[in-house]
mmCIF file of C-alpha atoms in Angstrom:
data_model
loop_
_atom_site.group_PDB
_atom_site.id
_atom_site.type_symbol
_atom_site.label_atom_id
_atom_site.label_comp_id
_atom_site.label_asym_id
_atom_site.label_seq_id
_atom_site.Cartn_x
_atom_site.Cartn_y
_atom_site.Cartn_z
ATOM 1 C CA MET A 1 70.361 123.882 210.939
ATOM 2 C CA LEU A 2 68.875 126.503 208.622
ATOM 3 C CA GLY A 3 67.071 128.148 211.532
ATOM 4 C CA GLN A 4 70.380 128.667 213.312
ATOM 5 C CA ARG A 5 71.983 130.128 210.204
ATOM 6 C CA LEU A 6 68.963 132.344 209.594
ATOM 7 C CA VAL A 7 68.915 133.868 213.065
ATOM 8 C CA GLU A 8 72.695 134.403 212.947
ATOM 9 C CA ARG A 9 72.220 136.367 209.740
ATOM 10 C CA LEU A 10 69.355 138.375 211.252
ATOM 11 C CA ALA A 11 71.517 139.137 214.289
ATOM 12 C CA ARG A 12 74.278 140.470 212.032
ATOM 13 C CA ASP A 13 71.903 142.555 209.926
ATOM 14 C CA GLY A 14 69.667 143.804 212.747
ATOM 15 C CA ALA A 15 66.938 144.402 210.189
ATOM 16 C CA LEU A 16 64.852 142.672 207.571
ATOM 17 C CA GLY A 17 65.308 144.808 204.523
ATOM 18 C CA THR A 18 64.876 148.363 205.793
ATOM 19 C CA ALA A 19 62.701 147.395 208.769
ATOM 20 C CA PRO A 20 64.508 147.135 212.129
ATOM 21 C CA ILE A 21 63.849 143.889 213.997
ATOM 22 C CA ARG A 22 62.402 144.336 217.481
ATOM 23 C CA VAL A 23 61.868 140.767 218.712
ATOM 24 C CA VAL A 24 62.699 137.298 217.414
ATOM 25 C CA THR A 25 61.143 134.197 218.958
ATOM 26 C CA LEU A 26 63.049 130.952 218.406
ATOM 27 C CA VAL A 27 60.899 127.820 218.577
ATOM 28 C CA ASP A 28 62.111 124.219 218.638
ATOM 29 C CA ILE A 29 61.530 120.888 220.392
ATOM 30 C CA VAL A 30 64.818 121.502 222.253
ATOM 31 C CA GLU A 31 66.119 124.725 223.779
ATOM 32 C CA PRO A 32 67.145 126.904 220.811
ATOM 33 C CA LYS A 33 70.617 128.399 220.727
ATOM 34 C CA LYS A 34 70.693 132.194 220.826
ATOM 35 C CA PRO A 35 73.123 134.163 218.666
ATOM 36 C CA SER A 36 75.674 136.346 220.416
ATOM 37 C CA SER A 37 75.082 140.089 220.790
ATOM 38 C CA PRO A 38 71.922 140.560 218.694
ATOM 39 C CA ALA A 39 70.552 144.074 218.240
ATOM 40 C CA PHE A 40 67.045 142.897 219.162
ATOM 41 C CA ASP A 41 65.314 140.960 221.913
ATOM 42 C CA ILE A 42 65.285 137.168 221.602
ATOM 43 C CA GLU A 43 62.793 134.850 223.223
ATOM 44 C CA THR A 44 62.977 131.064 223.150
ATOM 45 C CA VAL A 45 60.139 128.550 223.314
ATOM 46 C CA VAL A 46 60.436 124.780 223.622
ATOM 47 C CA VAL A 47 57.346 123.195 222.104
ATOM 48 C CA ASP A 48 56.227 120.565 219.604
ATOM 49 C CA LEU A 49 54.317 122.382 216.882
ATOM 50 C CA SER A 50 52.317 119.245 216.104
ATOM 51 C CA VAL A 51 50.762 119.274 219.599
ATOM 52 C CA PRO A 52 47.204 120.684 219.429
ATOM 53 C CA GLU A 53 46.952 124.354 220.452
ATOM 54 C CA ALA A 54 50.750 124.836 220.488
ATOM 55 C CA ALA A 55 50.627 127.083 217.426
ATOM 56 C CA HIS A 56 47.877 129.230 218.940
ATOM 57 C CA GLY A 57 50.176 130.150 221.816
ATOM 58 C CA LEU A 58 53.050 130.936 219.472
ATOM 59 C CA LEU A 59 51.000 133.326 217.340
ATOM 60 C CA SER A 60 49.259 135.022 220.272
ATOM 61 C CA THR A 61 51.837 137.847 220.089
ATOM 62 C CA ARG A 62 50.916 138.372 216.423
ATOM 63 C CA PRO A 63 54.377 138.172 214.812
ATOM 64 C CA ASP A 64 54.683 139.923 211.463
ATOM 65 C CA ILE A 65 56.720 137.145 209.846
ATOM 66 C CA VAL A 66 56.876 133.408 210.532
ATOM 67 C CA PHE A 67 59.668 131.259 209.107
ATOM 68 C CA HIS A 68 58.275 127.729 209.175
ATOM 69 C CA LEU A 69 61.252 125.376 208.954
ATOM 70 C CA ALA A 70 60.174 122.593 211.324
ATOM 71 C CA ALA A 71 60.129 119.191 209.628
ATOM 72 C CA VAL A 72 60.897 115.506 209.870
ATOM 73 C CA VAL A 73 63.425 114.922 207.091
ATOM 74 C CA SER A 74 63.096 112.547 204.155
ATOM 75 C CA GLY A 75 64.598 109.317 205.470
ATOM 76 C CA GLU A 76 62.890 109.610 208.833
ATOM 77 C CA ALA A 77 59.541 110.524 207.262
ATOM 78 C CA GLU A 78 59.760 107.389 205.132
ATOM 79 C CA ALA A 79 60.731 105.180 208.091
ATOM 80 C CA ASP A 80 58.177 106.629 210.545
ATOM 81 C CA PHE A 81 54.985 107.227 208.575
ATOM 82 C CA GLU A 82 52.903 108.508 211.491
ATOM 83 C CA ARG A 83 55.517 110.944 212.789
ATOM 84 C CA GLY A 84 56.185 112.318 209.321
ATOM 85 C CA TYR A 85 52.530 113.205 208.775
ATOM 86 C CA ARG A 86 52.076 114.479 212.330
ATOM 87 C CA VAL A 87 54.990 116.919 212.102
ATOM 88 C CA ASN A 88 55.185 117.823 208.418
ATOM 89 C CA LEU A 89 51.469 118.027 207.685
ATOM 90 C CA ASP A 90 49.520 118.349 210.943
ATOM 91 C CA GLY A 91 52.009 120.829 212.409
ATOM 92 C CA THR A 92 51.789 123.011 209.307
ATOM 93 C CA ARG A 93 47.997 122.874 209.233
ATOM 94 C CA GLN A 94 47.799 123.857 212.892
ATOM 95 C CA LEU A 95 50.094 126.824 212.285
ATOM 96 C CA LEU A 96 47.873 128.035 209.457
ATOM 97 C CA GLU A 97 44.741 127.443 211.526
ATOM 98 C CA ALA A 98 46.188 129.423 214.428
ATOM 99 C CA ALA A 99 46.685 132.422 212.147
ATOM 100 C CA ARG A 100 43.150 132.076 210.784
ATOM 101 C CA ALA A 101 41.677 131.839 214.270
ATOM 102 C CA ILE A 102 43.161 135.166 215.348
ATOM 103 C CA GLY A 103 41.339 137.014 212.562
ATOM 104 C CA GLU A 104 40.914 140.724 213.257
ATOM 105 C CA ASP A 105 42.945 141.732 210.198
ATOM 106 C CA TYR A 106 45.913 139.624 211.263
ATOM 107 C CA ARG A 107 47.605 138.243 208.133
ATOM 108 C CA PRO A 108 51.238 137.268 208.795
ATOM 109 C CA ARG A 109 53.787 136.562 206.100
ATOM 110 C CA ILE A 110 54.522 132.839 206.455
ATOM 111 C CA VAL A 111 57.671 131.659 204.708
ATOM 112 C CA PHE A 112 57.381 127.907 204.296
ATOM 113 C CA ALA A 113 60.429 125.737 203.631
ATOM 114 C CA SER A 114 59.253 123.243 201.043
ATOM 115 C CA SER A 115 61.413 120.903 198.998
ATOM 116 C CA ILE A 116 62.166 119.682 195.487
ATOM 117 C CA ALA A 117 60.973 116.319 196.857
ATOM 118 C CA VAL A 118 57.491 117.417 195.724
ATOM 119 C CA PHE A 119 58.597 116.269 192.248
ATOM 120 C CA GLY A 120 58.833 112.587 191.370
ATOM 121 C CA ALA A 121 59.520 110.338 188.383
ATOM 122 C CA PRO A 122 58.996 110.229 185.513
ATOM 123 C CA LEU A 123 60.821 113.526 185.165
ATOM 124 C CA PRO A 124 62.210 115.466 182.213
ATOM 125 C CA ASP A 125 65.924 116.201 182.209
ATOM 126 C CA VAL A 126 65.145 119.842 183.060
ATOM 127 C CA ILE A 127 62.091 120.643 185.203
ATOM 128 C CA GLY A 128 60.386 123.943 184.467
ATOM 129 C CA ASP A 129 58.137 126.105 186.604
ATOM 130 C CA ASP A 130 54.967 124.607 185.152
ATOM 131 C CA HIS A 131 55.802 120.961 185.877
ATOM 132 C CA CYS A 132 53.211 119.316 188.125
ATOM 133 C CA THR A 133 54.076 117.967 191.573
ATOM 134 C CA THR A 134 54.054 114.150 191.661
ATOM 135 C CA PRO A 135 55.947 113.104 194.798
ATOM 136 C CA LEU A 136 57.037 109.498 195.252
ATOM 137 C CA THR A 137 57.996 109.683 198.941
ATOM 138 C CA SER A 138 55.993 110.353 202.095
ATOM 139 C CA TYR A 139 58.156 113.421 202.778
ATOM 140 C CA GLY A 140 57.517 114.850 199.308
ATOM 141 C CA THR A 141 53.812 114.132 199.625
ATOM 142 C CA GLN A 142 53.629 115.921 202.977
ATOM 143 C CA LYS A 143 55.401 118.955 201.551
ATOM 144 C CA ALA A 144 53.167 118.998 198.457
ATOM 145 C CA ILE A 145 49.992 118.915 200.576
ATOM 146 C CA ALA A 146 51.372 121.692 202.784
ATOM 147 C CA GLU A 147 52.036 123.787 199.674
ATOM 148 C CA LEU A 148 48.386 123.462 198.633
ATOM 149 C CA LEU A 149 47.256 124.470 202.114
ATOM 150 C CA LEU A 150 49.569 127.479 202.116
ATOM 151 C CA CYS A 151 48.176 128.643 198.789
ATOM 152 C CA ASP A 152 44.566 128.163 199.848
ATOM 153 C CA TYR A 153 44.967 129.939 203.197
ATOM 154 C CA THR A 154 46.659 132.762 201.282
ATOM 155 C CA ARG A 155 43.877 132.886 198.695
ATOM 156 C CA ARG A 156 41.352 133.162 201.520
ATOM 157 C CA GLU A 157 43.469 135.979 203.026
ATOM 158 C CA PHE A 158 44.087 134.200 206.341
ATOM 159 C CA VAL A 159 47.872 134.412 205.804
ATOM 160 C CA ASP A 160 50.303 135.877 203.291
ATOM 161 C CA GLY A 161 52.270 132.780 202.375
ATOM 162 C CA VAL A 162 55.382 132.134 200.300
ATOM 163 C CA GLY A 163 56.699 128.609 199.793
ATOM 164 C CA VAL A 164 60.322 128.095 198.777
ATOM 165 C CA ARG A 165 61.193 124.683 197.328
ATOM 166 C CA LEU A 166 64.716 124.310 198.605
ATOM 167 C CA PRO A 167 67.335 122.363 196.681
ATOM 168 C CA THR A 168 69.267 119.777 198.664
ATOM 169 C CA ILE A 169 71.292 121.854 201.107
ATOM 170 C CA CYS A 170 74.970 121.132 200.730
ATOM 171 C CA VAL A 171 77.272 121.227 202.559
ATOM 172 C CA ARG A 172 75.267 120.696 205.751
ATOM 173 C CA PRO A 173 77.420 121.404 208.834
ATOM 174 C CA GLY A 174 77.590 119.202 211.916
ATOM 175 C CA ALA A 175 76.729 115.553 212.325
ATOM 176 C CA PRO A 176 74.779 113.693 209.608
ATOM 177 C CA ASN A 177 70.981 113.736 209.960
ATOM 178 C CA LYS A 178 68.454 111.123 208.822
ATOM 179 C CA ALA A 179 67.899 112.595 205.373
ATOM 180 C CA VAL A 180 68.509 110.151 202.519
ATOM 181 C CA SER A 181 70.347 112.981 200.770
ATOM 182 C CA GLY A 182 72.843 113.274 203.618
ATOM 183 C CA PHE A 183 75.638 111.607 201.655
ATOM 184 C CA PHE A 184 75.804 114.580 199.266
ATOM 185 C CA SER A 185 77.125 116.616 202.204
ATOM 186 C CA SER A 186 79.068 113.828 203.881
ATOM 187 C CA ILE A 187 81.356 113.219 200.906
ATOM 188 C CA ILE A 188 82.462 116.860 201.156
ATOM 189 C CA ARG A 189 82.218 117.585 204.892
ATOM 190 C CA GLU A 190 83.926 114.515 206.303
ATOM 191 C CA PRO A 191 87.018 114.551 204.023
ATOM 192 C CA LEU A 192 87.537 118.266 204.740
ATOM 193 C CA ASN A 193 87.503 117.353 208.445
ATOM 194 C CA GLY A 194 89.953 114.520 207.875
ATOM 195 C CA ASP A 195 87.297 111.821 208.338
ATOM 196 C CA VAL A 196 86.064 108.963 206.148
ATOM 197 C CA ALA A 197 82.845 109.405 204.144
ATOM 198 C CA VAL A 198 80.700 106.672 202.607
ATOM 199 C CA LEU A 199 79.329 107.105 199.083
ATOM 200 C CA PRO A 200 76.276 104.833 198.620
ATOM 201 C CA VAL A 201 75.453 105.734 194.983
ATOM 202 C CA SER A 202 77.123 105.916 191.585
ATOM 203 C CA THR A 203 79.243 108.962 190.770
ATOM 204 C CA SER A 204 76.994 109.487 187.725
ATOM 205 C CA VAL A 205 74.049 110.541 189.935
ATOM 206 C CA ARG A 206 73.078 114.145 189.203
ATOM 207 C CA HIS A 207 71.299 116.407 191.689
ATOM 208 C CA TRP A 208 70.295 120.003 192.500
ATOM 209 C CA HIS A 209 72.158 121.809 195.325
ATOM 210 C CA ALA A 210 72.396 125.081 197.224
ATOM 211 C CA SER A 211 74.625 126.121 200.113
ATOM 212 C CA PRO A 212 73.217 126.979 203.562
ATOM 213 C CA ARG A 213 74.269 130.581 202.874
ATOM 214 C CA ALA A 214 72.219 130.667 199.670
ATOM 215 C CA ALA A 215 69.247 129.010 201.410
ATOM 216 C CA VAL A 216 69.220 131.708 204.087
ATOM 217 C CA GLY A 217 69.204 134.262 201.291
ATOM 218 C CA PHE A 218 66.170 132.545 199.757
ATOM 219 C CA LEU A 219 64.280 132.711 203.055
ATOM 220 C CA LEU A 220 65.084 136.370 203.642
ATOM 221 C CA HIS A 221 64.101 137.353 200.104
ATOM 222 C CA ALA A 222 60.834 135.408 200.473
ATOM 223 C CA ALA A 223 60.078 137.348 203.655
ATOM 224 C CA ARG A 224 60.401 140.677 201.841
ATOM 225 C CA ILE A 225 58.971 139.987 198.399
ATOM 226 C CA ASP A 226 55.770 141.740 197.337
ATOM 227 C CA GLY A 227 53.004 139.152 197.500
ATOM 228 C CA ASP A 228 51.106 140.834 194.673
ATOM 229 C CA VAL A 229 53.792 139.890 192.145
ATOM 230 C CA LEU A 230 53.362 136.229 193.083
ATOM 231 C CA GLY A 231 49.648 136.115 192.402
ATOM 232 C CA ASP A 232 47.991 132.827 193.372
ATOM 233 C CA ARG A 233 51.089 130.703 192.666
ATOM 234 C CA ARG A 234 52.775 131.123 196.009
ATOM 235 C CA CYS A 235 55.312 128.279 195.863
ATOM 236 C CA LEU A 236 58.520 128.668 193.884
ATOM 237 C CA THR A 237 61.349 126.323 192.965
ATOM 238 C CA MET A 238 64.608 127.888 194.087
ATOM 239 C CA PRO A 239 67.619 128.212 191.792
ATOM 240 C CA GLY A 240 70.599 125.976 192.440
ATOM 241 C CA VAL A 241 73.585 124.135 191.024
ATOM 242 C CA SER A 242 73.111 120.885 189.078
ATOM 243 C CA VAL A 243 76.118 118.557 189.313
ATOM 244 C CA THR A 244 76.933 114.864 189.272
ATOM 245 C CA VAL A 245 78.574 113.219 192.257
ATOM 246 C CA ALA A 246 81.708 112.979 190.130
ATOM 247 C CA GLU A 247 81.600 116.754 189.619
ATOM 248 C CA GLN A 248 81.120 117.236 193.367
ATOM 249 C CA ILE A 249 84.229 115.172 194.015
ATOM 250 C CA GLU A 250 86.193 117.091 191.391
ATOM 251 C CA ALA A 251 85.161 120.384 193.022
ATOM 252 C CA LEU A 252 86.324 118.970 196.371
ATOM 253 C CA ARG A 253 89.675 118.026 194.813
ATOM 254 C CA ALA A 254 90.063 121.484 193.242
ATOM 255 C CA VAL A 255 89.492 123.188 196.582
ATOM 256 C CA GLY A 256 90.911 120.640 199.055
ATOM 257 C CA GLY A 257 93.578 118.835 197.060
ATOM 258 C CA ASP A 258 94.057 115.238 195.915
ATOM 259 C CA GLU A 259 94.658 113.768 199.371
ATOM 260 C CA VAL A 260 91.118 114.381 200.657
ATOM 261 C CA LEU A 261 89.672 112.114 197.957
ATOM 262 C CA ARG A 262 91.225 109.056 199.611
ATOM 263 C CA LEU A 263 88.718 109.460 202.453
ATOM 264 C CA ILE A 264 85.689 108.755 200.219
ATOM 265 C CA ARG A 265 84.731 105.075 200.229
ATOM 266 C CA ASN A 266 82.341 103.538 197.721
ATOM 267 C CA GLU A 267 79.774 101.342 199.500
ATOM 268 C CA PRO A 268 76.722 100.916 197.206
ATOM 269 C CA ASP A 269 73.358 100.833 198.979
ATOM 270 C CA GLU A 270 70.483 99.544 196.863
ATOM 271 C CA SER A 271 67.783 101.171 199.010
ATOM 272 C CA VAL A 272 69.404 104.597 198.752
ATOM 273 C CA MET A 273 70.029 104.192 195.011
ATOM 274 C CA ARG A 274 66.378 103.245 194.465
ATOM 275 C CA ILE A 275 65.128 106.394 196.208
ATOM 276 C CA VAL A 276 67.669 108.700 194.581
ATOM 277 C CA SER A 277 66.870 107.387 191.098
ATOM 278 C CA GLY A 278 63.471 109.112 191.268
ATOM 279 C CA TRP A 279 64.809 112.484 192.366
ATOM 280 C CA PRO A 280 65.000 115.644 190.222
ATOM 281 C CA ARG A 281 68.315 116.364 188.517
ATOM 282 C CA ARG A 282 68.051 119.858 187.097
ATOM 283 C CA PHE A 283 65.618 122.796 187.113
ATOM 284 C CA ASP A 284 64.936 125.872 185.065
ATOM 285 C CA ALA A 285 63.981 128.101 188.011
ATOM 286 C CA ARG A 286 63.225 131.050 185.759
ATOM 287 C CA ARG A 287 60.362 132.434 187.822
ATOM 288 C CA ALA A 288 62.392 132.594 191.038
ATOM 289 C CA LEU A 289 65.357 134.144 189.226
ATOM 290 C CA ASP A 290 63.116 136.772 187.647
ATOM 291 C CA LEU A 291 61.800 137.590 191.133
ATOM 292 C CA GLY A 292 65.294 138.205 192.473
ATOM 293 C CA PHE A 293 66.252 134.919 194.163
ATOM 294 C CA ARG A 294 69.964 134.153 193.756
ATOM 295 C CA ALA A 295 71.939 130.934 194.223
ATOM 296 C CA ASP A 296 75.572 129.825 194.239
ATOM 297 C CA GLU A 297 77.434 130.118 190.937
ATOM 298 C CA SER A 298 79.105 126.673 191.041
ATOM 299 C CA PHE A 299 79.658 123.664 193.265
ATOM 300 C CA ALA A 300 83.222 124.819 193.883
ATOM 301 C CA GLU A 301 81.674 127.963 195.376
ATOM 302 C CA ILE A 302 79.477 125.762 197.595
ATOM 303 C CA VAL A 303 82.605 123.991 198.882
ATOM 304 C CA ARG A 304 84.356 127.310 199.494
ATOM 305 C CA VAL A 305 81.305 128.660 201.350
ATOM 306 C CA HIS A 306 81.438 125.640 203.675
ATOM 307 C CA ILE A 307 85.135 126.177 204.356
ATOM 308 C CA GLU A 308 84.601 129.886 205.042
ATOM 309 C CA ASP A 309 81.443 129.614 207.138
ATOM 310 C CA GLU A 310 82.039 126.377 209.051
ATOM 311 C CA LEU A 311 85.777 125.693 209.076
ATOM 312 C CA GLY A 312 87.160 129.177 209.599
ATOM 313 C CA GLY A 313 88.806 129.084 206.194
ATOM 314 C CA ARG A 314 90.937 126.034 207.060
ATOM 315 C CA ILE A 315 90.750 122.333 206.178
ATOM 316 C CA ALA A 316 92.200 119.308 207.894
ATOM 317 C CA THR A 317 95.562 117.906 206.823
ATOM 318 C CA VAL A 318 95.237 114.343 205.544
ATOM 319 C CA ALA A 319 98.161 112.090 206.410
ATOM 320 C CA SER A 320 99.649 110.220 203.473
#
């Protein structure tokens, strides 16, 4: 999802910062969708990055920048232990190894999409930049290990890496995925489409969010930032919006009206509540803010961004 939004933004801009884009290669396990009328050449490759030697072929053209977004999401990584490690860890390691193997002064900027799942309980109410990573899920563990690899390969000057710990992306467009956090988007997306959404947790649950538009901005800023200002700490927690589920619902009401709230159904799920209880609630992302990363101002803005970007500025009419 983020890859699609990222390439659409690149197609509109035609440049990364002040540098014109010549070629973009889209890589996925299914045929990637090309944006319409880009100002640069686009190539597509269908490949599984976790397959040995796949990454070597992808980097053979020596791209300047690699956005590494491929991942098995949280719920699926927990349900399928082997696949989670194969994709999230082995695939990342093979990408880094492919860059190292080229050598000959090749040092690409690799922007790695990490996650706030690298943090686990017990957690303070506000997590600062110096809090240690203690993941309590397989997905978070895989991302935390990949962060260490990214930093070490950067330290050894094989790559020029930047890791961005993304907040939960909300509102995700399209059909629900297998992420445990999917309900945060569903309770906004489905009612705005006139469909029923299931809420499996208490409305008192607090979490950290960013819109897809803000996440694309994070990735683009990470691609351009001067690596020297990062030093050896190459992974940053991104800024976001901390709200309770109740505050999400109130923002939905403020933007979409009272009628849409009737489409949210409370169906508690103990397994989801158990996982969510160990998740971060709020961050002080001072380092990222000081380095120029910018997030949404409020959750109401996140809802409005979804309506503008995905619904053409219109919402469904809910019958009374």
